[in-house]
Amino acid sequence: MKRTMIIAAVALLAGVLLAGCCQKCRKSREAATRPIQGIVWHLVEFNGKPVDASDRYELSFLADGRVAGIGECNRFFGPYQVLNANGSIKIGPVASTMMACPEPNIETEFLQMFENVHLYQLDGQNLYLFVGNKIKAVFEPTDKPVDAQ
């Protein structure tokens, strides 16, 4: 009797743990498969630092496989491909206009980042772009309409 109760308790505990784990896995898969297209994303953090450029640094993933946006002064564009449902992504090469920008700014590093991004993640409303195993950029969605750019 005692042994049966112990086995039942262990089975119940294992079931609870597995259900919690599956819940996390399911949420992670759902976040990775939520669309990133059709949204104008606004940069709020870069290299772990807040970005104070409220009307700049926007990014859009277009339905035709192009990425487009604006940095501090220049518009940029290039191809992108979501490689799998786990968030693997390839962006670039990215080209941009060549307007002169006041110094200092992060635009050059921001544009170079895209060719090294290999993973994206959606958490709540935010979009995270990863280089290596570190979050390089954090974006929030805006309510702006996406143009074909």
XYZ file of N, CA and C in Angstrom:
447
model
N 0.821 -1.188 0.000
C 0.000 0.000 0.000
C 0.867 1.254 0.000
N 1.867 1.287 0.899
C 2.749 2.436 0.992
C 3.511 2.614 -0.329
N 3.983 1.500 -0.872
C 4.722 1.537 -2.137
C 3.835 2.047 -3.272
N 2.597 1.653 -3.326
C 1.649 2.094 -4.345
C 1.418 3.595 -4.242
N 1.314 4.094 -3.014
C 1.103 5.537 -2.827
C 2.334 6.334 -3.269
N 3.509 5.800 -2.984
C 4.740 6.477 -3.405
C 4.813 6.514 -4.928
N 4.517 5.411 -5.583
C 4.545 5.348 -7.050
C 3.514 6.313 -7.634
N 2.343 6.363 -7.049
C 1.290 7.275 -7.524
C 1.722 8.723 -7.352
N 2.356 9.044 -6.224
C 2.814 10.417 -5.975
C 3.906 10.804 -6.971
N 4.845 9.896 -7.229
C 5.923 10.163 -8.196
C 5.331 10.344 -9.596
N 4.379 9.522 -9.967
C 3.736 9.638 -11.280
C 3.002 10.964 -11.409
N 2.309 11.359 -10.358
C 1.595 12.631 -10.370
C 2.568 13.801 -10.501
N 3.648 13.771 -9.737
C 4.661 14.816 -9.795
C 5.297 14.881 -11.186
N 5.608 13.741 -11.754
C 6.193 13.702 -13.104
C 5.213 14.279 -14.125
N 3.942 13.967 -13.989
C 2.931 14.507 -14.899
C 2.835 16.016 -14.808
N 2.862 16.533 -13.598
C 2.802 17.986 -13.401
C 4.027 18.653 -14.014
N 5.213 18.101 -13.770
C 6.451 18.660 -14.326
C 6.444 18.626 -15.852
N 6.017 17.516 -16.424
C 5.967 17.411 -17.885
C 4.963 18.382 -18.481
N 3.832 18.541 -17.835
C 2.824 19.480 -18.341
C 3.369 20.894 -18.325
N 4.066 21.272 -17.267
C 4.668 22.603 -17.196
C 5.719 22.800 -18.261
N 6.542 21.797 -18.463
C 7.585 21.872 -19.489
C 6.963 21.990 -20.872
N 5.962 21.179 -21.139
C 5.303 21.233 -22.448
C 4.654 22.596 -22.661
N 4.098 23.167 -21.595
C 3.491 24.500 -21.681
C 4.537 25.516 -22.122
N 5.735 25.466 -21.493
C 6.815 26.388 -21.864
C 7.233 26.162 -23.308
N 7.408 24.892 -23.690
C 7.812 24.569 -25.058
C 6.770 25.072 -26.053
N 5.502 24.853 -25.728
C 4.418 25.279 -26.604
C 4.426 26.802 -26.753
N 4.596 27.523 -25.627
C 4.636 28.980 -25.687
C 5.815 29.440 -26.532
N 6.958 28.789 -26.380
C 8.148 29.165 -27.151
C 7.914 28.937 -28.639
N 7.315 27.784 -28.986
C 7.022 27.500 -30.402
C 6.009 28.484 -30.955
N 4.964 28.791 -30.164
C 3.952 29.745 -30.621
C 4.572 31.118 -30.841
N 5.463 31.538 -29.939
C 6.114 32.845 -30.073
C 6.974 32.873 -31.327
N 7.690 31.789 -31.595
C 8.573 31.754 -32.762
C 7.779 31.734 -34.057
N 6.571 31.178 -34.038
C 5.806 31.084 -35.270
C 4.827 32.236 -35.461
N 4.689 33.123 -34.451
C 3.864 34.318 -34.652
C 4.488 35.119 -35.776
N 3.688 35.764 -36.561
C 4.252 36.489 -37.694
C 5.053 37.714 -37.259
N 6.139 37.952 -37.969
C 6.917 39.171 -37.770
C 6.634 40.141 -38.914
N 5.952 39.625 -39.952
C 5.601 40.452 -41.106
C 4.423 41.358 -40.793
N 4.306 42.424 -41.579
C 3.149 43.300 -41.477
C 3.173 44.217 -40.271
N 4.327 44.342 -39.629
C 4.476 45.177 -38.435
C 5.663 46.100 -38.658
N 5.515 47.354 -38.275
C 6.663 48.263 -38.238
C 7.221 48.156 -36.826
N 8.441 47.658 -36.723
C 9.112 47.465 -35.438
C 9.997 48.677 -35.147
N 9.937 49.177 -33.931
C 10.715 50.340 -33.501
C 11.807 49.878 -32.533
N 13.053 50.240 -32.805
C 14.184 49.854 -31.965
C 14.120 50.567 -30.618
N 14.164 49.801 -29.529
C 14.143 50.391 -28.193
C 15.418 50.099 -27.404
N 16.170 49.078 -27.830
C 17.414 48.747 -27.145
C 18.398 48.182 -28.153
N 19.666 48.614 -28.046
C 20.714 48.127 -28.944
C 21.977 47.917 -28.127
N 22.566 46.738 -28.240
C 23.766 46.392 -27.459
C 23.548 46.568 -25.960
N 22.347 46.268 -25.498
C 22.054 46.350 -24.077
C 21.794 47.748 -23.552
N 21.730 48.730 -24.456
C 21.500 50.115 -24.030
C 20.213 50.640 -24.655
N 19.457 51.438 -23.902
C 18.236 52.025 -24.475
C 18.575 52.948 -25.647
N 17.692 52.976 -26.630
C 17.864 53.838 -27.795
C 16.906 55.003 -27.657
N 17.449 56.202 -27.716
C 16.616 57.397 -27.595
C 16.528 58.078 -28.957
N 15.751 57.491 -29.831
C 15.521 58.051 -31.170
C 14.096 57.662 -31.545
N 13.144 58.361 -30.941
C 11.749 57.930 -31.004
C 11.176 57.845 -32.413
N 11.697 58.618 -33.356
C 11.139 58.574 -34.703
C 12.072 57.878 -35.693
N 13.066 57.174 -35.198
C 14.037 56.531 -36.083
C 14.185 55.060 -35.742
N 15.039 54.404 -36.480
C 15.361 52.993 -36.275
C 14.115 52.125 -36.294
N 13.575 52.009 -37.496
C 12.406 51.167 -37.711
C 12.770 50.028 -38.641
N 12.050 48.930 -38.512
C 12.309 47.717 -39.262
C 10.980 47.080 -39.633
N 10.860 46.643 -40.894
C 9.669 45.923 -41.344
C 10.098 44.701 -42.145
N 9.450 43.583 -41.883
C 9.636 42.369 -42.671
C 8.472 42.310 -43.649
N 8.768 42.408 -44.929
C 7.730 42.453 -45.953
C 7.378 41.043 -46.419
N 6.165 40.881 -46.912
C 5.668 39.570 -47.330
C 6.439 38.983 -48.504
N 7.107 39.834 -49.281
C 7.836 39.335 -50.455
C 9.270 38.911 -50.140
N 9.610 38.779 -48.846
C 10.943 38.304 -48.478
C 11.987 39.398 -48.378
N 11.524 40.652 -48.298
C 12.466 41.759 -48.125
C 12.291 42.359 -46.738
N 13.387 42.896 -46.243
C 13.368 43.667 -45.016
C 13.624 45.113 -45.424
N 12.970 46.050 -44.755
C 13.146 47.463 -45.082
C 12.995 48.272 -43.807
N 13.598 49.457 -43.810
C 13.456 50.298 -42.630
C 14.271 51.561 -42.744
N 14.464 52.180 -41.599
C 15.220 53.420 -41.539
C 16.104 53.385 -40.292
N 17.312 53.917 -40.462
C 18.225 54.067 -39.329
C 18.153 55.489 -38.825
N 19.271 56.017 -38.409
C 19.311 57.403 -37.917
C 18.969 58.375 -39.042
N 19.533 58.140 -40.235
C 19.353 59.066 -41.366
C 18.996 58.358 -42.673
N 19.330 57.102 -42.780
C 19.234 56.395 -44.055
C 18.193 55.289 -44.046
N 17.597 55.101 -45.214
C 16.700 53.963 -45.421
C 17.558 52.756 -45.783
N 17.086 51.574 -45.416
C 17.808 50.351 -45.760
C 16.830 49.309 -46.266
N 17.379 48.311 -46.940
C 16.563 47.266 -47.543
C 17.452 46.072 -47.864
N 16.843 44.917 -47.981
C 17.577 43.703 -48.335
C 16.676 42.500 -48.173
N 17.191 41.339 -48.496
C 16.394 40.117 -48.374
C 16.439 39.552 -46.950
N 15.439 38.745 -46.644
C 15.473 37.964 -45.406
C 14.757 36.651 -45.663
N 15.094 35.675 -44.827
C 14.447 34.370 -44.933
C 14.343 33.769 -43.536
N 13.114 33.422 -43.128
C 12.919 32.679 -41.886
C 13.203 31.226 -42.233
N 14.194 30.640 -41.557
C 14.673 29.315 -41.931
C 13.886 28.180 -41.303
N 13.333 28.410 -40.110
C 12.516 27.370 -39.485
C 11.643 27.968 -38.395
N 10.775 27.149 -37.833
C 9.814 27.617 -36.825
C 10.462 27.898 -35.473
N 11.737 27.585 -35.326
C 12.437 27.858 -34.064
C 13.003 29.260 -34.013
N 12.792 30.063 -35.059
C 13.258 31.440 -35.060
C 14.554 31.676 -35.801
N 15.084 30.650 -36.457
C 16.306 30.871 -37.248
C 15.975 31.780 -38.424
N 16.834 32.754 -38.650
C 16.574 33.743 -39.691
C 17.889 34.154 -40.338
N 17.813 34.492 -41.607
C 18.953 35.045 -42.327
C 18.498 36.374 -42.912
N 19.262 37.422 -42.644
C 18.948 38.758 -43.139
C 20.154 39.269 -43.911
N 19.885 39.808 -45.101
C 20.958 40.489 -45.828
C 21.469 39.704 -47.003
N 22.390 40.362 -47.696
C 23.037 41.618 -47.348
C 22.064 42.801 -47.435
N 22.301 43.770 -46.563
C 21.461 44.951 -46.475
C 22.183 46.120 -47.134
N 21.454 46.856 -47.961
C 21.991 48.061 -48.599
C 21.246 49.263 -48.030
N 21.864 50.440 -48.136
C 21.202 51.625 -47.610
C 21.493 52.833 -48.480
N 20.689 53.871 -48.281
C 20.986 55.144 -48.920
C 22.250 55.686 -48.257
N 22.787 56.772 -48.780
C 24.077 57.259 -48.294
C 24.005 58.705 -47.798
N 22.941 59.059 -47.093
C 22.812 60.407 -46.544
C 23.818 60.594 -45.411
N 24.340 61.805 -45.289
C 25.259 62.113 -44.193
C 24.479 62.187 -42.892
N 25.054 61.638 -41.842
C 24.407 61.621 -40.526
C 25.251 62.409 -39.538
N 24.582 63.083 -38.617
C 25.355 63.732 -37.559
C 25.994 62.667 -36.659
N 27.148 62.961 -36.152
C 27.827 62.034 -35.249
C 27.508 62.425 -33.822
N 27.593 61.619 -32.845
C 27.734 60.172 -32.958
C 26.359 59.522 -33.123
N 26.334 58.374 -33.753
C 25.112 57.586 -33.837
C 25.479 56.122 -34.008
N 24.493 55.260 -33.934
C 24.731 53.819 -33.995
C 24.349 53.229 -35.350
N 24.034 54.075 -36.320
C 23.487 53.578 -37.578
C 24.396 52.573 -38.276
N 25.677 52.849 -38.384
C 26.585 51.932 -39.086
C 26.576 50.556 -38.434
N 26.714 50.523 -37.125
C 26.712 49.243 -36.413
C 25.347 48.565 -36.506
N 24.287 49.354 -36.455
C 22.925 48.830 -36.583
C 22.748 48.128 -37.933
N 23.188 48.763 -39.012
C 23.037 48.171 -40.339
C 23.928 46.942 -40.517
N 25.124 46.961 -39.952
C 26.023 45.808 -40.054
C 25.495 44.616 -39.262
N 24.741 44.892 -38.219
C 24.203 43.832 -37.375
C 23.389 42.816 -38.170
N 22.613 43.285 -39.138
C 21.667 42.406 -39.821
C 22.324 41.185 -40.448
N 23.514 41.339 -41.005
C 24.167 40.208 -41.655
C 24.667 39.172 -40.661
N 24.717 39.514 -39.380
C 25.166 38.571 -38.353
C 24.023 37.991 -37.526
N 22.823 38.530 -37.697
C 21.664 38.013 -36.963
C 21.365 36.604 -37.463
N 21.153 35.685 -36.536
C 20.833 34.310 -36.926
C 19.566 33.794 -36.255
N 19.034 34.572 -35.313
C 17.881 34.103 -34.560
C 17.010 35.284 -34.155
N 15.706 35.077 -34.211
C 14.785 36.067 -33.655
C 13.897 35.368 -32.652
N 13.380 36.155 -31.737
C 12.468 35.613 -30.739
C 11.412 36.672 -30.441
N 10.195 36.221 -30.287
C 9.100 37.098 -29.882
C 8.744 36.752 -28.452
N 8.708 37.771 -27.603
C 8.380 37.564 -26.206
C 7.412 38.673 -25.809
N 6.194 38.306 -25.521
C 5.186 39.333 -25.295
C 5.013 40.092 -26.596
N 5.174 41.392 -26.565
C 5.056 42.212 -27.770
C 6.399 42.449 -28.452
N 7.497 42.178 -27.777
C 8.815 42.556 -28.286
C 9.425 41.540 -29.240
N 10.216 42.064 -30.167
C 11.004 41.265 -31.096
C 12.457 41.399 -30.681
N 13.135 40.266 -30.501
C 14.544 40.238 -30.127
C 15.341 39.655 -31.285
N 16.425 40.321 -31.663
C 17.342 39.796 -32.670
C 18.635 39.410 -31.970
N 19.107 38.200 -32.271
C 20.294 37.655 -31.617
C 21.469 37.584 -32.582
N 22.645 37.923 -32.070
C 23.923 37.698 -32.743
C 24.716 36.840 -31.772
N 25.160 35.680 -32.238
C 25.758 34.732 -31.299
C 24.665 34.304 -30.338
N 24.991 34.233 -29.067
C 23.962 33.868 -28.087
C 23.517 35.075 -27.279
N 23.744 36.285 -27.823
C 23.388 37.512 -27.115
C 22.310 38.288 -27.860
N 21.445 38.929 -27.084
C 20.443 39.810 -27.678
C 21.170 41.055 -28.166
N 21.071 41.317 -29.457
C 21.729 42.489 -30.042
C 20.774 43.677 -30.116
N 19.496 43.403 -30.462
C 18.532 44.485 -30.640
C 17.160 44.048 -30.140
N 16.452 45.004 -29.529
C 15.088 44.771 -29.049
C 14.185 45.797 -29.725
N 13.094 45.314 -30.304
C 12.131 46.162 -31.004
C 10.767 46.019 -30.373
N 9.987 47.099 -30.423
C 8.577 47.075 -30.032
C 7.743 47.329 -31.271
N 6.534 46.761 -31.332
C 5.680 47.042 -32.483
C 5.133 48.469 -32.413
N 4.910 49.054 -33.573
C 4.253 50.362 -33.639
C 2.893 50.159 -34.282
N 2.102 51.196 -34.333
C 0.809 51.086 -35.004
C 0.869 51.704 -36.402
N 2.095 51.974 -36.888
C 2.256 52.542 -38.231
C 1.949 51.481 -39.287
N 1.371 51.889 -40.401
C 1.161 50.929 -41.489
C 2.485 50.629 -42.185
N 2.615 49.403 -42.647
C 3.820 48.976 -43.370
C 3.669 49.394 -44.829
N 4.650 50.167 -45.381
C 4.610 50.467 -46.827
C 5.435 49.424 -47.543
N 5.263 49.376 -48.825
C 6.027 48.441 -49.656
C 7.496 48.854 -49.722
N 7.833 50.090 -49.452
C 9.182 50.649 -49.455
C 9.942 50.144 -50.632
